[in-house]
Amino acid sequence: MLKKYWFWLVGDPMSISLEGRIFHTISVIAIPTVCIQVVFNLFIHLYQAAVVAAVVATIQLFLYYLSRFKNKLNLAIILSAIEINISNSFAYIYNSGIEGSILLLFAVSLFLTILISARRQWLFLFILNAATVISLLYVEFMRPGMILQHYSSRQEMFIDIGVTYFIVICLLYICTTLVRKSYDRQKNEAVEKAHKLELINIEKDKLFSLISHDLTTPLASVKQYMQLLTAVELDIQDRSAMEQKLISSVDDAQYLLNNLLLWARNQLQNNEVQLEQLNFKDTLNHTLNMFLQMAKNKNIRVLVNIPENLMVKGDKLMIQSVARNLLNNAFKFTPANGDIEVKARQDGNRCIFSVKDSGVGISAEKQRQIFTLRIASSYGTENEKGTGLGLSLCKDFIEKQGGKIWFESVPKAGTTFYIALQSSHH
């Protein structure tokens, strides 16, 4: 509650600049402080100084309003600099001159105004402050009688200078910590951006490697096949075997291209998630039917257990893409006569979807990098190419829907991938 009220006074860091928040902080602290000083000056019989302080508090309140609620920070800063120098000049005359505490205020006011003003205004602010102080010192030196009011006792002098010093160091502390916190935050953001850039460069290098190597292979196969057709007369059996290999190679290339296009769209457009209520089984029917035909060709037993009425809240296209990638990996790394089990169940407010295979499993080394593009390419049981790009996509798509993806794997004993999505009841 207190933090919310403070943000209302000085401005939210997300919408108000650091300079604006420092100006508002100074104003919020200075206005009540100057009001206290009005009372204090009256108490020690510095009546003229009390009047000057009251005028300063009123002007500063107006300038704070101008910046905080009218969004005119630059104008408020310039007017503040002029107002501070004029008010300090009056305070200097009515508050014991060089023997008083006002020179401290001149120094800290220059620091604070430079801290929050534009670079092009710094020299003007420095000259204005220095010229005002030098002029006051010169006139007082030449005409000591210009000082209209002095301390009535040594005690009043010590109290006034001590209180002013305390105010000055408080302002310096608050403003310096604000600047330091802002610097640390920007530094952390820069480090985080550098880390993300490094990851993007790694992904970029991986993608170029995929494109240059994995897409070249099927194209080379097509070229060799065409050359053989023109150069050698093949019998039916050899032709059929070569055509099967060629189809498999082109399928791998098509699958990789689809994933590359999905990845590129996901990175460039930051795919917006279209969450809706979906019947999970209906959503996956087409994808499952496509892989059931693949299972017959490879002689793999498939068990599907998805309740008819299981509802989820998710993005239909993303869920289908994830299911395609997981099923493709399962079929790719499961040998002939192996088993694949596709299940889904309700677990509280979540839907748990799993794809379990009896394939080659994942080595401990690769498990640490399974959802990144740093994982090395691998080959399936019939030399189908696996790049790891699909699993990276799966992770992105599931997390964008507020879900979770994980796996369990034992080398040479199979792998199970799990997905948790938010369930949706009728």
C-alpha positions as CSV (number, residue, x, y, z in Angstrom):
1,M,0.0,0.0,0.0
2,L,2.8,2.4,1.0
3,K,4.8,1.5,-2.2
4,K,1.7,2.2,-4.3
5,Y,1.2,5.6,-2.7
6,W,4.9,6.4,-3.2
7,F,4.6,5.5,-6.9
8,W,1.6,7.8,-7.2
9,L,3.7,10.7,-5.7
10,V,6.9,10.3,-7.7
11,G,5.8,8.2,-10.7
12,D,6.0,4.6,-11.8
13,P,9.4,3.6,-13.1
14,M,7.7,2.0,-16.1
15,S,6.1,5.3,-17.2
16,I,8.2,8.1,-15.7
17,S,11.9,8.8,-16.5
18,L,14.6,8.6,-13.9
19,E,15.1,12.4,-14.1
20,G,11.4,12.9,-13.5
21,R,11.3,10.6,-10.5
22,I,14.3,12.3,-9.0
23,F,12.7,15.7,-9.5
24,H,9.5,14.5,-7.9
25,T,11.3,12.8,-5.1
26,I,13.2,16.0,-4.3
27,S,10.0,18.0,-4.4
28,V,8.1,15.5,-2.2
29,I,10.9,15.8,0.3
30,A,11.8,19.5,-0.1
31,I,8.2,20.9,0.2
32,P,7.5,19.5,3.7
33,T,11.1,20.1,4.7
34,V,10.9,23.8,3.7
35,C,7.6,24.1,5.6
36,I,9.3,22.8,8.7
37,Q,12.1,25.3,8.1
38,V,9.4,28.1,8.0
39,V,8.4,27.1,11.5
40,F,12.0,26.7,12.6
41,N,13.0,30.1,11.3
42,L,10.1,31.7,13.1
43,F,11.2,29.8,16.2
44,I,14.8,31.3,16.0
45,H,13.4,34.7,15.0
46,L,14.6,34.7,11.4
47,Y,11.2,36.2,10.2
48,Q,12.3,37.3,6.8
49,A,13.9,33.9,6.1
50,A,10.6,32.3,7.2
51,V,8.8,34.3,4.6
52,V,11.3,33.4,1.9
53,A,11.0,29.7,2.8
54,A,7.2,29.9,2.6
55,V,7.3,31.4,-0.9
56,V,9.8,28.7,-2.0
57,A,7.5,25.9,-0.7
58,T,4.6,27.4,-2.6
59,I,6.5,27.7,-5.9
60,Q,8.0,24.3,-5.6
61,L,4.6,22.8,-5.0
62,F,3.4,24.4,-8.3
63,L,6.5,23.1,-10.2
64,Y,6.0,19.6,-8.8
65,Y,2.4,19.7,-10.1
66,L,3.6,21.0,-13.5
67,S,5.9,18.1,-13.9
68,R,4.0,15.2,-12.3
69,F,0.5,15.9,-13.6
70,K,1.1,18.1,-16.6
71,N,4.1,16.2,-18.0
72,K,6.3,19.4,-18.4
73,L,9.5,18.2,-16.7
74,N,12.0,20.3,-18.7
75,L,10.1,23.5,-18.0
76,A,9.7,22.6,-14.4
77,I,13.5,22.0,-14.1
78,I,14.5,25.3,-15.7
79,L,12.0,27.3,-13.6
80,S,13.2,25.4,-10.5
81,A,16.8,26.3,-11.2
82,I,15.9,30.0,-11.5
83,E,13.6,29.9,-8.5
84,I,16.3,28.1,-6.3
85,N,19.0,30.7,-7.2
86,I,16.7,33.6,-6.5
87,S,15.3,32.2,-3.3
88,N,18.8,31.2,-2.1
89,S,20.0,34.7,-2.8
90,F,17.2,36.2,-0.6
91,A,17.9,33.5,2.0
92,Y,21.6,34.4,1.9
93,I,20.8,38.1,2.7
94,Y,18.2,37.3,5.4
95,N,20.1,34.4,6.9
96,S,23.5,35.7,8.0
97,G,25.3,35.7,4.7
98,I,28.6,33.8,4.5
99,E,28.2,32.9,8.2
100,G,25.0,31.1,7.5
101,S,24.0,27.8,5.9
102,I,22.9,28.9,2.5
103,L,26.1,28.2,0.6
104,L,25.5,24.5,1.3
105,L,22.1,24.9,-0.4
106,F,23.7,26.6,-3.4
107,A,26.1,23.6,-3.8
108,V,23.6,20.9,-3.4
109,S,21.0,22.6,-5.7
110,L,23.6,22.8,-8.5
111,F,24.3,19.0,-8.1
112,L,20.6,18.1,-8.1
113,T,19.6,20.3,-11.1
114,I,22.4,19.0,-13.2
115,L,21.5,15.4,-12.2
116,I,18.0,15.8,-13.6
117,S,18.5,18.2,-16.5
118,A,19.4,17.7,-20.1
119,R,23.1,17.7,-21.0
120,R,22.7,20.9,-23.1
121,Q,21.6,22.8,-20.0
122,W,24.5,21.8,-17.7
123,L,26.8,24.7,-18.6
124,F,24.0,27.3,-18.2
125,L,23.1,25.9,-14.8
126,F,26.7,25.9,-13.7
127,I,27.3,29.5,-14.8
128,L,24.0,30.7,-13.3
129,N,24.9,29.1,-9.9
130,A,28.5,30.2,-9.9
131,A,27.7,33.8,-11.0
132,T,25.0,34.1,-8.3
133,V,27.3,32.9,-5.5
134,I,30.3,35.0,-6.7
135,S,28.1,38.1,-6.9
136,L,26.7,37.6,-3.4
137,L,30.2,37.0,-1.9
138,Y,31.6,40.1,-3.7
139,V,28.8,42.4,-2.7
140,E,28.9,41.2,0.9
141,F,32.7,41.6,1.0
142,M,32.4,45.1,-0.4
143,R,29.3,46.0,1.6
144,P,28.9,43.9,4.8
145,G,25.8,45.9,5.7
146,M,23.8,44.2,2.9
147,I,23.2,41.3,5.3
148,L,19.9,42.2,6.8
149,Q,19.7,39.6,9.5
150,H,22.2,37.8,11.7
151,Y,21.9,35.0,14.2
152,S,20.9,36.2,17.6
153,S,23.1,33.6,19.3
154,R,25.9,31.1,18.7
155,Q,23.4,28.3,19.5
156,E,21.0,29.4,16.6
157,M,24.0,29.4,14.2
158,F,25.0,25.8,15.1
159,I,21.3,24.6,15.0
160,D,20.7,26.3,11.6
161,I,23.9,25.0,10.0
162,G,23.5,21.5,11.5
163,V,19.8,21.2,10.3
164,T,20.7,22.4,6.8
165,Y,23.6,20.0,6.6
166,F,21.3,17.1,7.6
167,I,18.8,18.1,4.9
168,V,21.6,18.3,2.3
169,I,23.0,14.9,3.0
170,C,19.5,13.3,3.0
171,L,18.8,14.7,-0.4
172,L,22.2,13.6,-1.7
173,Y,21.7,10.1,-0.3
174,I,18.2,9.7,-1.8
175,C,19.2,11.0,-5.2
176,T,22.4,9.1,-5.4
177,T,20.7,5.8,-4.4
178,L,18.0,6.4,-7.0
179,V,20.7,6.9,-9.7
180,R,22.7,3.9,-8.5
181,K,19.6,1.6,-8.5
182,S,18.7,2.8,-12.0
183,Y,22.3,2.1,-13.1
184,D,22.3,-1.4,-11.6
185,R,18.9,-2.2,-13.2
186,Q,20.1,-1.0,-16.6
187,K,23.4,-3.0,-16.1
188,N,21.4,-6.2,-15.3
189,E,19.2,-5.6,-18.3
190,A,22.2,-5.2,-20.5
191,V,23.8,-8.4,-19.2
192,E,20.5,-10.2,-19.7
193,K,20.2,-8.9,-23.3
194,A,23.8,-9.9,-24.0
195,H,23.0,-13.4,-22.7
196,K,19.9,-13.6,-24.9
197,L,21.9,-12.3,-27.9
198,E,24.5,-15.0,-27.3
199,L,21.7,-17.7,-27.3
200,I,20.2,-16.2,-30.5
201,N,23.7,-16.4,-32.1
202,I,24.0,-20.0,-31.1
203,E,20.6,-20.7,-32.5
204,K,21.4,-18.9,-35.7
205,D,24.6,-20.9,-36.1
206,K,22.7,-24.1,-35.5
207,L,20.0,-23.1,-38.1
208,F,22.6,-22.3,-40.7
209,S,24.2,-25.7,-40.0
210,L,20.8,-27.4,-40.4
211,I,20.0,-25.6,-43.6
212,S,23.4,-26.1,-45.2
213,H,23.8,-29.8,-44.2
214,D,20.4,-31.4,-43.7
215,L,18.7,-29.9,-46.7
216,T,21.6,-30.6,-49.0
217,T,21.4,-34.3,-48.3
218,P,17.9,-35.0,-49.8
219,L,18.6,-32.7,-52.7
220,A,21.8,-34.6,-53.5
221,S,19.8,-37.9,-53.3
222,V,17.3,-36.6,-55.8
223,K,20.2,-35.5,-58.1
224,Q,21.9,-38.9,-57.9
225,Y,18.7,-40.7,-58.6
226,M,18.0,-38.7,-61.7
227,Q,21.6,-39.3,-62.9
228,L,21.2,-43.0,-62.3
229,L,18.0,-43.1,-64.3
230,T,19.7,-41.6,-67.3
231,A,23.0,-43.5,-67.0
232,V,22.0,-47.0,-65.8
233,E,19.1,-49.3,-66.5
234,L,17.7,-50.4,-63.0
235,D,15.6,-53.5,-62.4
236,I,12.3,-53.1,-60.6
237,Q,13.6,-54.2,-57.2
238,D,16.6,-51.7,-57.2
239,R,14.3,-49.0,-58.5
240,S,11.8,-49.6,-55.7
241,A,14.5,-49.6,-53.0
242,M,15.9,-46.4,-54.3
243,E,12.5,-44.8,-54.5
244,Q,11.8,-45.7,-50.9
245,K,15.1,-44.2,-49.7
246,L,14.4,-41.1,-51.8
247,I,10.9,-40.7,-50.4
248,S,12.2,-41.0,-46.8
249,S,14.9,-38.5,-47.5
250,V,12.4,-36.0,-49.0
251,D,10.1,-36.6,-46.1
252,D,12.9,-35.7,-43.7
253,A,13.6,-32.5,-45.6
254,Q,9.9,-31.5,-45.7
255,Y,9.6,-32.1,-42.0
256,L,12.7,-30.0,-41.3
257,L,11.5,-27.3,-43.6
258,N,8.1,-27.2,-41.8
259,N,9.9,-26.8,-38.4
260,L,12.2,-24.2,-39.8
261,L,9.3,-22.1,-41.0
262,L,7.4,-22.5,-37.7
263,W,10.6,-21.6,-35.8
264,A,11.2,-18.5,-38.0
265,R,7.6,-17.3,-37.7
266,N,7.7,-17.9,-33.9
267,Q,10.9,-15.8,-33.6
268,L,10.1,-13.0,-36.0
269,Q,6.4,-12.6,-35.3
270,N,6.4,-13.8,-31.7
271,N,3.3,-15.9,-32.4
272,E,0.3,-14.8,-30.6
273,V,-1.4,-17.5,-28.6
274,Q,-5.1,-18.1,-29.5
275,L,-6.4,-19.9,-26.4
276,E,-9.7,-21.6,-26.7
277,Q,-11.7,-24.5,-25.3
278,L,-10.8,-27.7,-27.2
279,N,-11.8,-31.3,-27.2
280,F,-8.3,-32.8,-26.9
281,K,-9.1,-36.0,-28.8
282,D,-10.8,-34.2,-31.7
283,T,-7.8,-31.8,-31.9
284,L,-5.3,-34.7,-32.3
285,N,-7.4,-37.0,-34.5
286,H,-6.0,-36.0,-37.8
287,T,-2.4,-36.1,-36.5
288,L,-2.9,-39.5,-34.9
289,N,-4.4,-41.0,-38.0
290,M,-1.4,-39.8,-40.1
291,F,1.0,-41.5,-37.8
292,L,-1.1,-44.7,-37.5
293,Q,-0.4,-45.3,-41.2
294,M,3.3,-44.8,-40.6
295,A,3.1,-47.4,-37.8
296,K,1.8,-50.0,-40.3
297,N,4.7,-49.3,-42.7
298,K,7.3,-49.7,-39.9
299,N,5.4,-52.5,-38.0
300,I,5.0,-50.6,-34.8
301,R,2.2,-51.2,-32.3
302,V,0.4,-48.0,-31.2
303,L,-1.9,-47.8,-28.2
304,V,-4.0,-44.6,-28.0
305,N,-5.9,-43.8,-24.8
306,I,-7.4,-40.4,-24.9
307,P,-10.8,-39.8,-23.2
308,E,-13.6,-38.7,-25.5
309,N,-14.7,-35.8,-23.2
310,L,-11.3,-34.4,-22.2
311,M,-11.3,-30.6,-22.7
312,V,-8.2,-28.4,-22.6
313,K,-7.6,-24.6,-22.9
314,G,-5.0,-24.1,-25.5
315,D,-4.0,-23.0,-29.0
316,K,-5.1,-25.6,-31.6
317,L,-2.4,-25.2,-34.1
318,M,0.4,-25.1,-31.5
319,I,-1.0,-28.3,-29.8
320,Q,-1.1,-30.1,-33.2
321,S,2.4,-29.0,-34.0
322,V,3.7,-30.2,-30.6
323,A,1.9,-33.6,-31.0
324,R,3.4,-34.0,-34.6
325,N,6.9,-33.4,-33.3
326,L,6.6,-35.8,-30.4
327,L,5.0,-38.5,-32.4
328,N,7.5,-38.1,-35.2
329,N,10.4,-38.5,-32.7
330,A,8.7,-41.5,-31.2
331,F,8.3,-43.3,-34.6
332,K,11.8,-42.2,-35.7
333,F,13.6,-43.7,-32.7
334,T,11.5,-46.8,-32.2
335,P,12.6,-49.9,-34.0
336,A,10.3,-52.3,-36.0
337,N,8.0,-54.4,-33.8
338,G,8.4,-51.7,-31.1
339,D,5.6,-50.1,-29.1
340,I,4.3,-46.5,-28.8
341,E,1.8,-45.5,-26.2
342,V,-0.2,-42.2,-26.5
343,K,-2.2,-41.2,-23.5
344,A,-4.0,-38.3,-22.0
345,R,-5.7,-37.9,-18.6
346,Q,-7.2,-35.3,-16.3
347,D,-5.0,-34.4,-13.3
348,G,-6.8,-31.8,-11.2
349,N,-7.0,-28.6,-13.2
350,R,-4.5,-29.9,-15.7
351,C,-4.5,-32.2,-18.7
352,I,-1.4,-34.5,-18.9
353,F,-0.6,-35.8,-22.4
354,S,2.2,-38.3,-22.8
355,V,4.0,-40.1,-25.7
356,K,5.9,-43.2,-24.6
357,D,8.1,-45.2,-26.9
358,S,10.2,-48.4,-26.6
359,G,13.0,-46.9,-28.7
360,V,16.7,-46.2,-28.3
361,G,16.3,-43.7,-25.5
362,I,18.3,-40.5,-24.9
363,S,21.9,-40.5,-23.7
364,A,22.6,-38.7,-20.4
365,E,24.8,-36.1,-22.3
366,K,22.0,-35.2,-24.7
367,Q,19.3,-35.1,-22.0
368,R,20.9,-31.9,-20.6
369,Q,20.4,-30.1,-23.9
370,I,17.2,-31.8,-25.2
371,F,15.1,-28.6,-25.5
372,T,17.9,-26.4,-26.9
373,L,19.3,-26.0,-30.4
374,R,22.7,-26.9,-29.1
375,I,21.8,-30.6,-29.2
376,A,23.7,-32.5,-31.8
377,S,21.8,-34.1,-34.8
378,S,20.9,-37.8,-34.4
379,Y,19.6,-40.6,-36.6
380,G,16.6,-42.8,-36.1
381,T,16.4,-46.6,-36.4
382,E,16.2,-46.4,-40.2
383,N,18.7,-43.5,-40.5
384,E,15.9,-40.8,-40.3
385,K,17.5,-37.5,-39.4
386,G,16.8,-35.8,-36.1
387,T,17.9,-32.2,-35.5
388,G,16.5,-31.2,-32.1
389,L,14.7,-28.2,-33.6
390,G,11.3,-29.7,-33.1
391,L,11.7,-30.2,-29.4
392,S,12.9,-26.6,-29.0
393,L,9.7,-25.5,-30.8
394,C,7.6,-27.8,-28.5
395,K,9.0,-26.1,-25.4
396,D,8.3,-22.6,-26.8
397,F,4.8,-23.5,-27.9
398,I,3.8,-25.2,-24.6
399,E,5.2,-22.5,-22.4
400,K,3.4,-19.8,-24.4
401,Q,0.2,-21.6,-23.5
402,G,1.1,-21.5,-19.8
403,G,1.9,-25.2,-19.9
404,K,4.9,-27.4,-19.0
405,I,6.9,-30.0,-20.9
406,W,9.3,-32.6,-19.5
407,F,10.6,-36.1,-20.2
408,E,11.9,-39.4,-18.8
409,S,14.4,-41.5,-20.7
410,V,16.6,-44.5,-20.1
411,P,19.2,-45.2,-22.8
412,K,18.2,-48.3,-24.9
413,A,15.0,-48.6,-22.9
414,G,12.8,-45.9,-24.4
415,T,11.6,-42.3,-23.7
416,T,8.4,-40.7,-22.5
417,F,7.6,-37.1,-23.1
418,Y,4.9,-35.4,-21.0
419,I,2.9,-32.2,-21.6
420,A,0.8,-30.4,-19.0
421,L,-1.9,-28.0,-20.2
422,Q,-4.7,-26.2,-18.5
423,S,-7.8,-28.3,-18.6
424,S,-11.2,-26.8,-19.5
425,H,-14.5,-28.2,-18.2
426,H,-17.8,-28.1,-20.1
